[in-house]
Every structure is written in structure tokens, then in C-alpha cells.
PDB file of C-alpha atoms and ligand atoms in Angstrom:
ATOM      1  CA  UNK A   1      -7.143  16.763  -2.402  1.00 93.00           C
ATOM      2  CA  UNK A   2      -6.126  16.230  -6.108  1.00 97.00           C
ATOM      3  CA  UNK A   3      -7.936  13.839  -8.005  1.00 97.00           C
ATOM      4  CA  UNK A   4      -6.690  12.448 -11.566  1.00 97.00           C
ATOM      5  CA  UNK A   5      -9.320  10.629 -13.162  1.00 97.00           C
ATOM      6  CA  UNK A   6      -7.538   8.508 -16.115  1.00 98.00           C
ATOM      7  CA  UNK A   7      -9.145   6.029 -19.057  1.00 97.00           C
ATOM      8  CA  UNK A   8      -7.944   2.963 -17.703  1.00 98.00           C
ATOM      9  CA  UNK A   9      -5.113   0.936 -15.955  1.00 98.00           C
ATOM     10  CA  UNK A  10      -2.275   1.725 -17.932  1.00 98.00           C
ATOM     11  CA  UNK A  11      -3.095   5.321 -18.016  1.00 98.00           C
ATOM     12  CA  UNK A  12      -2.645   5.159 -13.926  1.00 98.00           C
ATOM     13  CA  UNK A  13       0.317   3.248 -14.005  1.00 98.00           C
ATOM     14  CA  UNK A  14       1.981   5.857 -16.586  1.00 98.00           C
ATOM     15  CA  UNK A  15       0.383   8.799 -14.365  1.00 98.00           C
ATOM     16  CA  UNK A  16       1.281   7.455 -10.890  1.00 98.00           C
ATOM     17  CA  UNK A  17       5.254   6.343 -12.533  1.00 98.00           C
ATOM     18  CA  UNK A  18       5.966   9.979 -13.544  1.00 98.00           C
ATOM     19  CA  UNK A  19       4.769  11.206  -9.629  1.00 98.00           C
ATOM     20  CA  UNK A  20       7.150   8.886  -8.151  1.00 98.00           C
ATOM     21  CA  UNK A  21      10.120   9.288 -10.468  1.00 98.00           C
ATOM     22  CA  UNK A  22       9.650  12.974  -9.940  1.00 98.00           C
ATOM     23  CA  UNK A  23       9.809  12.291  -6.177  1.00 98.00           C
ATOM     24  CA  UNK A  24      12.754  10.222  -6.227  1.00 98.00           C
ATOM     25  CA  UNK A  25      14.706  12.945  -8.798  1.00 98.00           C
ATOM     26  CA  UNK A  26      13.755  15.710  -6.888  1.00 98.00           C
ATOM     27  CA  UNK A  27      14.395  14.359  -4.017  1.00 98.00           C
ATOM     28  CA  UNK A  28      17.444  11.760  -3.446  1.00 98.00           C
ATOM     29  CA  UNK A  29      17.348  10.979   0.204  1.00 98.00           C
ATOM     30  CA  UNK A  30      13.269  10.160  -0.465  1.00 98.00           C
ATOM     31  CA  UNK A  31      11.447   8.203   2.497  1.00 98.00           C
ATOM     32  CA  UNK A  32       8.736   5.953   0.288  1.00 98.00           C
ATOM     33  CA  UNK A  33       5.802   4.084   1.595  1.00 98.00           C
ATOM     34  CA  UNK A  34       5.223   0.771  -0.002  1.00 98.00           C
ATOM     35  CA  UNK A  35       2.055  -0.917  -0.966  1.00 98.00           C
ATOM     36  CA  UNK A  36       1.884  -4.654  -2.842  1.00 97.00           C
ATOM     37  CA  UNK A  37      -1.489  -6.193  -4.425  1.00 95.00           C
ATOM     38  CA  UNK A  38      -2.079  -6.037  -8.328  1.00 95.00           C
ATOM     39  CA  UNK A  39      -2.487  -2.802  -8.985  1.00 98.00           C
ATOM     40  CA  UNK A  40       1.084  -1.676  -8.701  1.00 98.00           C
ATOM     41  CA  UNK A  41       2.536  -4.360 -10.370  1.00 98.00           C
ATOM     42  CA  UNK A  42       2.741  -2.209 -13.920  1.00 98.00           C
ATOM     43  CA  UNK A  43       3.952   0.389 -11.850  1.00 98.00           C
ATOM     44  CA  UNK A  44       7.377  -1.412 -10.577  1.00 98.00           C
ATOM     45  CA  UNK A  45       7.765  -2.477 -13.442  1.00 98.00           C
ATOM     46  CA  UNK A  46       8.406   0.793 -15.288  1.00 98.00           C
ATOM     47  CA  UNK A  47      10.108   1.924 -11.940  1.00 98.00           C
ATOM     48  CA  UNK A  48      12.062  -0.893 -12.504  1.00 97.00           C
ATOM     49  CA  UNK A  49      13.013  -0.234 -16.084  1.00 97.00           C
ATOM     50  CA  UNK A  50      12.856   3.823 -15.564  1.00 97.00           C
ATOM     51  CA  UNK A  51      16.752   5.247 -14.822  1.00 94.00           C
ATOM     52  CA  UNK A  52      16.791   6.203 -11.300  1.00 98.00           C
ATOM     53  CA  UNK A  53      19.067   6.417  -9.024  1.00 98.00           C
ATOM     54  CA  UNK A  54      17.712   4.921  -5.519  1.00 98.00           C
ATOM     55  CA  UNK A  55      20.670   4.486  -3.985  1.00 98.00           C
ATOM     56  CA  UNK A  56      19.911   7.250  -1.730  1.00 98.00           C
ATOM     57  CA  UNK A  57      16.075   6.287  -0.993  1.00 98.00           C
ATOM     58  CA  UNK A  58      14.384   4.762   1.874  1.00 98.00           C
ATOM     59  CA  UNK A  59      11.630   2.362   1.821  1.00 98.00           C
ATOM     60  CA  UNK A  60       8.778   1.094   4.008  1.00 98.00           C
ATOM     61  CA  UNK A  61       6.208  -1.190   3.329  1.00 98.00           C
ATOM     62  CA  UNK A  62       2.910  -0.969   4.802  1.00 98.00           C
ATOM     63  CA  UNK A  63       2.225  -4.678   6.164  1.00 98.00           C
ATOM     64  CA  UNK A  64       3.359  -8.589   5.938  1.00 98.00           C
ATOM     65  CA  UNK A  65       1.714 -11.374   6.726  1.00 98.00           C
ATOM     66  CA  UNK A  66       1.574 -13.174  10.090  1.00 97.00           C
ATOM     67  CA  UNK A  67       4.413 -16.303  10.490  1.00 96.00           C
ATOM     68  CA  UNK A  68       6.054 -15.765   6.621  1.00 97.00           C
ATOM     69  CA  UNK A  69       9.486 -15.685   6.989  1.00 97.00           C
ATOM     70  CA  UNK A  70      10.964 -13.352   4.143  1.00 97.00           C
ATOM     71  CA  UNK A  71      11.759 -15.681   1.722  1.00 96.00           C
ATOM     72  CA  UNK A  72       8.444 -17.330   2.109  1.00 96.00           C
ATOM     73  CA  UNK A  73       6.985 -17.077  -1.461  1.00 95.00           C
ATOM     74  CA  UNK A  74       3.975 -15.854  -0.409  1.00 96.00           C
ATOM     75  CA  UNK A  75       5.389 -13.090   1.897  1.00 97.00           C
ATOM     76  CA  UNK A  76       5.182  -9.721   0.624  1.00 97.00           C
ATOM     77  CA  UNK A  77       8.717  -8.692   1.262  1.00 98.00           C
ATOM     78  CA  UNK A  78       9.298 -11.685  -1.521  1.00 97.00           C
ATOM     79  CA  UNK A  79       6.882 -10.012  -3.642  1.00 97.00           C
ATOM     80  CA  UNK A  80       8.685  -6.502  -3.372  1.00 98.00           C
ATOM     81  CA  UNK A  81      12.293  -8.717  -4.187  1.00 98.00           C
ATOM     82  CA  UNK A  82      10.517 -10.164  -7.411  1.00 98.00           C
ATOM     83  CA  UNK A  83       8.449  -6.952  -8.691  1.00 98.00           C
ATOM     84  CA  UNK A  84      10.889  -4.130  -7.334  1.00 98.00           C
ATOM     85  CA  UNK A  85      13.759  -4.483  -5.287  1.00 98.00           C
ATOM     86  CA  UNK A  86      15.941  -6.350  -7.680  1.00 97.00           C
ATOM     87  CA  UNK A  87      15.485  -4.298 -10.126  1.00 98.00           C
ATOM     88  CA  UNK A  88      16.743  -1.422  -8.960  1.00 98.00           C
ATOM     89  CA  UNK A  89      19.586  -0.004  -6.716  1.00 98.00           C
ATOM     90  CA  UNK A  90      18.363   0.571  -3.586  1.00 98.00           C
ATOM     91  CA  UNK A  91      20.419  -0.631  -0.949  1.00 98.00           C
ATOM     92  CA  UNK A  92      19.121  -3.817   1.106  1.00 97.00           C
ATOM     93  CA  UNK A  93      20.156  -2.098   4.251  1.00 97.00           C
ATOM     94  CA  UNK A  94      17.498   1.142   3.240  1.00 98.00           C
ATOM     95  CA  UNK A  95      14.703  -1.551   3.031  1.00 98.00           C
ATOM     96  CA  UNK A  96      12.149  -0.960   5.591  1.00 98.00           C
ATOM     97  CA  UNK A  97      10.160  -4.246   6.380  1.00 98.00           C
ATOM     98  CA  UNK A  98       8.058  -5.733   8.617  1.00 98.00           C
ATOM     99  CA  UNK A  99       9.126  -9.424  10.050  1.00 98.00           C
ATOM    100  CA  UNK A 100       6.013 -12.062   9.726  1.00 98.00           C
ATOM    101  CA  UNK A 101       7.965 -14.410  11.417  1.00 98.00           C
ATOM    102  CA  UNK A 102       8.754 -12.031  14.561  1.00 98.00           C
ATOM    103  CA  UNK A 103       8.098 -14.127  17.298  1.00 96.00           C
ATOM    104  CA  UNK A 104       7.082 -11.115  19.359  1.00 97.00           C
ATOM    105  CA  UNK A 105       4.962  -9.300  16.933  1.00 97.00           C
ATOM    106  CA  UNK A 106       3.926  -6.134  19.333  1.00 97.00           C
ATOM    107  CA  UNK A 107       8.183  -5.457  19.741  1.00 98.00           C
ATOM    108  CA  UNK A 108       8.099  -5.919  16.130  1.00 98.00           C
ATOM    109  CA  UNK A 109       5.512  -3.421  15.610  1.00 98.00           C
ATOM    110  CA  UNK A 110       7.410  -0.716  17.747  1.00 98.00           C
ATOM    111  CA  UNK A 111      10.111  -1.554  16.646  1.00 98.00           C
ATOM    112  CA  UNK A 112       9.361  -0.492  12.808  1.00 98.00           C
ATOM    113  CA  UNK A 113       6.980   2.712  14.359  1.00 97.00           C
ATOM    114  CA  UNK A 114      10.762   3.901  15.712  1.00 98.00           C
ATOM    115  CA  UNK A 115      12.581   2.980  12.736  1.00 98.00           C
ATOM    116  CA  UNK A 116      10.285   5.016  10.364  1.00 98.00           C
ATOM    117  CA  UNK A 117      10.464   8.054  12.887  1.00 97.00           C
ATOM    118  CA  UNK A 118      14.260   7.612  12.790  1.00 98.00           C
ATOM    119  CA  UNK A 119      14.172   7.848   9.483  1.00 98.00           C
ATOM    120  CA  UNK A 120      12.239  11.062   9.955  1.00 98.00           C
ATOM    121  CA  UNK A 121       8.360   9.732   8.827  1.00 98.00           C
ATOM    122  CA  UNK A 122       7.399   8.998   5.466  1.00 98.00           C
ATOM    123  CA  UNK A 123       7.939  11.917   2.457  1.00 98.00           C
ATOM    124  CA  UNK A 124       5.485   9.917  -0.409  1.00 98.00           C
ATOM    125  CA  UNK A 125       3.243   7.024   0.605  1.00 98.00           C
ATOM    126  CA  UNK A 126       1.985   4.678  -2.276  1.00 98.00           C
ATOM    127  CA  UNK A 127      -1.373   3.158  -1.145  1.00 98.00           C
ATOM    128  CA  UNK A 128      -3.697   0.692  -2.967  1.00 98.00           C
ATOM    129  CA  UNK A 129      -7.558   0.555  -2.008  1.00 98.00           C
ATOM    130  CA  UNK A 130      -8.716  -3.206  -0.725  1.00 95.00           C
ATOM    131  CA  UNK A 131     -12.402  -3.878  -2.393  1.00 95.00           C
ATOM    132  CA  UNK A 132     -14.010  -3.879   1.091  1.00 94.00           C
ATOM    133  CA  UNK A 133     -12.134  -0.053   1.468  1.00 97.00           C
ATOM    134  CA  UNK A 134      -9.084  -1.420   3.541  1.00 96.00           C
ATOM    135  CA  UNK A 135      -5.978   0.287   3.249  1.00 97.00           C
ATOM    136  CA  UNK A 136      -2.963  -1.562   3.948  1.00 96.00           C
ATOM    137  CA  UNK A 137      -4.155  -3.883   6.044  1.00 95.00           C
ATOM    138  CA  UNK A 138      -6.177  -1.653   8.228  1.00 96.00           C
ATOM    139  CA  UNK A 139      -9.607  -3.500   7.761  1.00 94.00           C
ATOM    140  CA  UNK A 140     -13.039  -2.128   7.934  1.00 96.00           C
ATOM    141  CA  UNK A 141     -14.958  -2.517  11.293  1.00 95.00           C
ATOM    142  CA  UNK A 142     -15.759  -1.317  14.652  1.00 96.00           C
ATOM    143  CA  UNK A 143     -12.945   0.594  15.152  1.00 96.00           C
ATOM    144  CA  UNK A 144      -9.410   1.990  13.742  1.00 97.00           C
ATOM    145  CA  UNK A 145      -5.229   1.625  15.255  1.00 97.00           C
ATOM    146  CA  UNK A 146      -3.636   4.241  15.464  1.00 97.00           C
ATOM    147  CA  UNK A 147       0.034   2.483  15.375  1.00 97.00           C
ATOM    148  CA  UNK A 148       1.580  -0.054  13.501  1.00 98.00           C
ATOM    149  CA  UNK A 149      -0.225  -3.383  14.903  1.00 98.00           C
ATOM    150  CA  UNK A 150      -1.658  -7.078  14.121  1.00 97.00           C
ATOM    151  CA  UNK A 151      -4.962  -7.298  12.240  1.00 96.00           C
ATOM    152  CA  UNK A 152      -7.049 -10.730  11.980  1.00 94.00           C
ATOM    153  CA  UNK A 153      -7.829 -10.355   8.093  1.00 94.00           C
ATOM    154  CA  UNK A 154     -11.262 -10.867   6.614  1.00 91.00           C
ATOM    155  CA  UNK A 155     -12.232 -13.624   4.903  1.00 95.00           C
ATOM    156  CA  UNK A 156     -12.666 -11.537   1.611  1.00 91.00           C
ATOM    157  CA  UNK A 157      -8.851 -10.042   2.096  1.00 90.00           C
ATOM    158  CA  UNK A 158      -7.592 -13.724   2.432  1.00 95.00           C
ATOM    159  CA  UNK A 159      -9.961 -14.376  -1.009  1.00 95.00           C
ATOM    160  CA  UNK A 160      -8.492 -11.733  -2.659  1.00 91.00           C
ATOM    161  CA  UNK A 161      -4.976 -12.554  -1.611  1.00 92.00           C
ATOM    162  CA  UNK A 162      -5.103 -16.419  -2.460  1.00 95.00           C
ATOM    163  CA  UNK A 163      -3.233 -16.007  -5.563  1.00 92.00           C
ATOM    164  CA  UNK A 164       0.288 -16.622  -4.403  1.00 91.00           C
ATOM    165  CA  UNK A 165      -0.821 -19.353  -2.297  1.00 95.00           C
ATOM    166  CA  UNK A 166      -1.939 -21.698  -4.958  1.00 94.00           C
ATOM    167  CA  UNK A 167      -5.403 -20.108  -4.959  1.00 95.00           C
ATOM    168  CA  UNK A 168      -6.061 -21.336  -1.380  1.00 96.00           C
ATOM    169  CA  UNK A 169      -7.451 -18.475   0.647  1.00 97.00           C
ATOM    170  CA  UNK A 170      -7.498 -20.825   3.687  1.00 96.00           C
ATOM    171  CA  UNK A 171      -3.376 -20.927   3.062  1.00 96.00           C
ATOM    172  CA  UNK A 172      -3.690 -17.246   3.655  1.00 97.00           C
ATOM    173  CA  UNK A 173      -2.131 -15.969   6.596  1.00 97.00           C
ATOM    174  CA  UNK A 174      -5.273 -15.184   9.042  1.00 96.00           C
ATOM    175  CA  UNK A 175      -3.560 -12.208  10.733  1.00 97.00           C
ATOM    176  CA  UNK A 176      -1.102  -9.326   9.558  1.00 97.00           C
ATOM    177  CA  UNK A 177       1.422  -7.008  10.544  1.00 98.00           C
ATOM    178  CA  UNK A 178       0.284  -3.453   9.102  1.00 98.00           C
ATOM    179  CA  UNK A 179       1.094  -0.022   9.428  1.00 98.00           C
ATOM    180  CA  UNK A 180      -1.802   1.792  11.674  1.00 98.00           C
ATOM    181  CA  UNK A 181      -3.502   5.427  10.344  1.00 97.00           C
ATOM    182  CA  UNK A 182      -1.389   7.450  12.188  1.00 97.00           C
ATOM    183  CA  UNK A 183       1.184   6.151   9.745  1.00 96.00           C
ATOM    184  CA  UNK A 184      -0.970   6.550   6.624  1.00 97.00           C
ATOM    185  CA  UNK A 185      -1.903  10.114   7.996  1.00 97.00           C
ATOM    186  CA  UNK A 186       1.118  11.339   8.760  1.00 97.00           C
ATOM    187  CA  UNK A 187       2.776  10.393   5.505  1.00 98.00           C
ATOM    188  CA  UNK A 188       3.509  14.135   3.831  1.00 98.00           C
ATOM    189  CA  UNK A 189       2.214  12.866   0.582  1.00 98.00           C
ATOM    190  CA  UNK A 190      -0.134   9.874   0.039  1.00 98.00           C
ATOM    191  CA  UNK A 191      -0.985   8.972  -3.626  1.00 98.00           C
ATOM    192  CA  UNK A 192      -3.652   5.868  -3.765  1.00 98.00           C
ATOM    193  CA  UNK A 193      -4.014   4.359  -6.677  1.00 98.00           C
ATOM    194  CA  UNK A 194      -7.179   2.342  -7.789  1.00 98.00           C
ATOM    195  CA  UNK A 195      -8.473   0.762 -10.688  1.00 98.00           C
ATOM    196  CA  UNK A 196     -11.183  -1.377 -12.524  1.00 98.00           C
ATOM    197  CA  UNK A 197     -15.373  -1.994 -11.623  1.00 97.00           C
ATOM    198  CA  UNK A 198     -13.788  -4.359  -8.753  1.00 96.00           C
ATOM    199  CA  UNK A 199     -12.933  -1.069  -6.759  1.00 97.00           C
ATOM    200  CA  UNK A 200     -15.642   1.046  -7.705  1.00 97.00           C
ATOM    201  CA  UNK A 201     -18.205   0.830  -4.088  1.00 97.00           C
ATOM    202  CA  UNK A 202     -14.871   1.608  -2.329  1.00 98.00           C
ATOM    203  CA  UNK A 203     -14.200   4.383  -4.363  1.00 98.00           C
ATOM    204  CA  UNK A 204     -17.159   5.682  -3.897  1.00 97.00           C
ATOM    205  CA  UNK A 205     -17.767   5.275  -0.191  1.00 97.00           C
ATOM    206  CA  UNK A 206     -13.702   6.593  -0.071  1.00 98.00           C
ATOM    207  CA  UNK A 207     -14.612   9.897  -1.892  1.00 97.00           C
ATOM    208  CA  UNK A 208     -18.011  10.636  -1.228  1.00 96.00           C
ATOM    209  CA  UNK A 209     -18.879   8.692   2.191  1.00 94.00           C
ATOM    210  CA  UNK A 210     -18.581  10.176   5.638  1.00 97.00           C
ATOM    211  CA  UNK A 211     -15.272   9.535   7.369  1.00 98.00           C
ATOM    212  CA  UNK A 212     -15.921   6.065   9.206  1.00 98.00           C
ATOM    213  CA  UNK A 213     -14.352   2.835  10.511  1.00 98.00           C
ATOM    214  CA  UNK A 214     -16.736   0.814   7.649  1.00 97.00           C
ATOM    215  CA  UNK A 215     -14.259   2.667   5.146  1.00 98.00           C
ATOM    216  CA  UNK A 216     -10.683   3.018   6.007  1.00 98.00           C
ATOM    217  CA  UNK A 217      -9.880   4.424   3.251  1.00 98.00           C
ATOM    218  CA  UNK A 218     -12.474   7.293   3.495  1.00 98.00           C
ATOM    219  CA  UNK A 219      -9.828   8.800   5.984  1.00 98.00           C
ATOM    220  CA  UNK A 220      -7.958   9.740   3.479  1.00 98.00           C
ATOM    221  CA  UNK A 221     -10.334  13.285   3.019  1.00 98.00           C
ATOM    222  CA  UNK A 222      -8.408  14.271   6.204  1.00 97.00           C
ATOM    223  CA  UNK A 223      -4.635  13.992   4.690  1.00 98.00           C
ATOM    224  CA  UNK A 224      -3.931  17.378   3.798  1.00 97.00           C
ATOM    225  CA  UNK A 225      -1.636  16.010   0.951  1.00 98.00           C
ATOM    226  CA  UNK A 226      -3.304  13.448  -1.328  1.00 98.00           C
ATOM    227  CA  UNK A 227      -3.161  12.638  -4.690  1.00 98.00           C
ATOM    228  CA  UNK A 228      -6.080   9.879  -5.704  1.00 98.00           C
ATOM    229  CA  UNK A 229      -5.261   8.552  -9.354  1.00 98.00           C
ATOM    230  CA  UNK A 230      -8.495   6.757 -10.434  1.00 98.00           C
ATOM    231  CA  UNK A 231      -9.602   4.950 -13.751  1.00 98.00           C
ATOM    232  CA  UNK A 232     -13.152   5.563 -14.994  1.00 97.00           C
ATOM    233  CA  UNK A 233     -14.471   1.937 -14.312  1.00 98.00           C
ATOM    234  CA  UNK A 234     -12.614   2.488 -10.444  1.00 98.00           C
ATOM    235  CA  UNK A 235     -15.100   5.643 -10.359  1.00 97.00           C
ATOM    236  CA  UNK A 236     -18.302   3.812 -11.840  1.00 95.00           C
ATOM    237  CA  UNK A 237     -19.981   3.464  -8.998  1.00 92.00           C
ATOM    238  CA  UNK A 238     -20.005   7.219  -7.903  1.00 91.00           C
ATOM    239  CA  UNK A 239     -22.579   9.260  -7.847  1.00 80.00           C
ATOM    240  CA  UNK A 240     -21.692  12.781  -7.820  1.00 64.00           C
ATOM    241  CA  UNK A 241     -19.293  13.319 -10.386  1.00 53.00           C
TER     242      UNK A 241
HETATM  243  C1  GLP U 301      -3.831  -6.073  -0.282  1.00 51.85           C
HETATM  244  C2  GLP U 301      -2.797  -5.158   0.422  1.00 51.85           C
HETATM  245  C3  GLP U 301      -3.115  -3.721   0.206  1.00 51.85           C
HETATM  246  C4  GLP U 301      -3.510  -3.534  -1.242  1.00 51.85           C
HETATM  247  C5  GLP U 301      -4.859  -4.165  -1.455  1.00 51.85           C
HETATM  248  C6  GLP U 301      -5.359  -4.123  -2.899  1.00 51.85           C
HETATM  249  O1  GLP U 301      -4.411  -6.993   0.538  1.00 51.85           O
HETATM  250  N1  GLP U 301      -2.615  -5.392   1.816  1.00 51.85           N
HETATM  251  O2  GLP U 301      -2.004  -2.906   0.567  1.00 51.85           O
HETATM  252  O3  GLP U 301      -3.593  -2.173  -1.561  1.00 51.85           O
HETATM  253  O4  GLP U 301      -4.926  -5.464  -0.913  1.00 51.85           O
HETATM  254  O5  GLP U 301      -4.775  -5.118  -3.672  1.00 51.85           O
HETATM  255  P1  GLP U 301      -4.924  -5.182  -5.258  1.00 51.85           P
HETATM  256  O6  GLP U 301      -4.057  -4.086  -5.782  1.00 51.85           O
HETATM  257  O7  GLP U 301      -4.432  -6.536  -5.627  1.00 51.85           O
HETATM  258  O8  GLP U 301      -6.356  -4.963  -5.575  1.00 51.85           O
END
């Protein structure tokens, strides 16, 4: 486990941009996980404006929401066309997504477990951390998937996810399509990146907490390969330092 504990947001961003464009020069043909939510926003940004070539790269994102359609403005593969994908030249056919508008969601599910083992698993997963310690969409609770699956979403999720949906969490999908923990574990590298006080009992229970279906995140002390870049605030609330 490698922890990089940074002053603040833009110190992340700046920290987490230089891992990936390493990734991406080292390695042409990359396989990248995908996460969306505010905290990478910064980050596509300056992927956006960085020169890389990503014509050879892969991508998967970790989860959609139930019933969007792509082009749905409050999907997240619309999200990804806005903050990312336009901006750089990957080609549409290397974009790994999941379909919210599948109308059989559990083919849909396999179907994107077999296309990320055809494209031979992922190299570098990008996570974010959820305030109740979800990651992806792979909610806290009695238990954990193992495979790519749907998820009702917690009221807090759909809260925290209102923002492209005119700041109604009830117009928030109830359910998503998400990428299980096998697919988080089995990522070669996973870097999660997590800022501001918002994140900070996550971070804690992430780092410090037992491994447990209350923190989804906290099985990320099992991935022999992880990379946790952390602001101060994110790491407030710990208490061994
Ligand atoms: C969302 C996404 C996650 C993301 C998390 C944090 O609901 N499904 O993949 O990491 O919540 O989002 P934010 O970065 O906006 O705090």
C-alpha cells in the first residue's frame, strides 16, 4: 500500500495526473478503469489538456445508472463525453461502458465482465471514495458482489448525486449498473483518490477499519497494488497517523 498524503485538492489532482500520464506513456495499449463524481473532474481536465496519445488505450467505467440511455444528461457515460472523452483521442470503439438502458440488465452485466476479460482485465483502476465508503457503486451493507451487477442505491448516494438532475435526488436513478469487487480487486493497479472533511469518516474507516461490508472501500487493504492519494482535510478524521 502507498499512501500520498497531499495539502489539498489541487495537490491530488496534480499528483494523481502525473500517475496516469505516466501509465498511459509507458504503456500505450493501457486498460484504464474509470470513475465519475467530483473529485476527478480537475483531473480530466488536465488529462484533457495534457499531450497524450490515447489512441491506443482502453477504457472501462465502473457503473451507470439504471434506465439512462447514453445521451441522457444525467448518465455518466454523458458525463465522461463532456469531462473526458472529447477531449482526447481515444477511439469511441475502445470505450468500455455500461448500458443503463439495457433492457436485460444481468446479460448486460456479463456481457461487460467478458468484455473487460477480453480485453485482458484492467492494468490502472481510478476509484473515488462515496462518503458512506462506497466504491463505485458497490454500497455499504450486509453483504458484497463479487461480479459486475445491479445495486438499489442509498438514499444518501442519490443525495449526493442530485446535481445533474436539477438537484432532485428523487430524479436519481434508484438502482445502478456497477462493477462488483472482484473487478476492483483484480485491477493490477488501483489508485483512489479522495478529498475534503466530506470524506474524512470514510477515510478513516477505509484505512484504519477492519475489512467489512459497512466499508467497501476498506477492501482495498487486500489489493496488493494500491496507491491512496489523500488531502489532509480527507485524512482529518483519522486517528492514527
Ligand atoms: C459516485 C460514483 C463513485 C464516486 C463517488 C464519489 O456516486 N458512483 O464512483 O467515486 O460517488 O463522488 P464524488 O467524487 O463526487 O465525491
Amino acid at each position: 500500500m502507498t499512501l500520498h498524503l497531499v495539502d489539498d485538492h489541487d495537490a491530488a489532482t496534480r499528483r494523481v495526473t502525473a500517475l496516469v500520464s505516466t501509465a498511459i506513456r509507458e504503456t500505450p495499449s493501457l486498460v484504464l478503469g474509470l470513475p465519475t463524481g467530483r473529485t476527478p473532474l480537475a483531473l480530466y481536465a488536465a488529462l484533457g489538456a495534457a499531450a497524450l496519445d490515447w489512441s491506443g488505450v482502453r477504457t472501462f467505467n465502473l457503473d451507470e445508472f439504471v434506465t439512462l440511455a447514453p445521451d441522457h444528461p444525467g448518465s455518466f457515460r454523458a458525463f465522461m463525453d463532456e469531462h473526458l472523452f472529447r477531449h482526447v483521442n481515444l477511439p469511441p470503439a475502445s470505450i468500455g461502458f455500461l448500458r443503463g438502458d439495457a433492457a436485460d440488465t444481468a446479460a448486460e452485466c456479463a456481457r461487460y465482465d467478458a468484455a473487460i476479460a477480453a480485453a485482458g482485465g484492467v492494468d490502472l483502476l481510478l476509484v473515488g471514495l462515496g462518503g458512506n465508503g462506497h466504491i463505485g457503486f458497490n454500497e455499504p451493507g450486509e453483504s458484497l458482489r463479487a461480479e459486475t451487477h445491479v445495486v438499489p442505491l442509498h438514499e444518501s448516494t442519490r443525495r449526493a448525486n442530485a446535481e445533474r438532475f436539477g438537484g432532485d435526488w428523487q430524479a436519481v436513478p434508484a438502482s445502478a449498473l456497477t462493477m462488483g469487487m472482484r473487478q476492483v480487486l483484480s485491477a493490477r493497479r488501483v489508485v483512489m483518490m479522495a478529498t475534503g472533511a466530506s470524506k474524512a469518516d470514510a477515510v478513516a474507516a477505509m484505512l484504519d477499519g477492519p475489512l467489512t461490508t459497512r466499508c467497501p472501500a476498506s477492501w482495498l487493504q487486500a489489493h496488493p497494488d494500491v496507491t491512496f492519494v489523500l488531502d489532509r482535510a480527507a485524512t482529518s478524521g483519522r486517528r492514527v497517523r
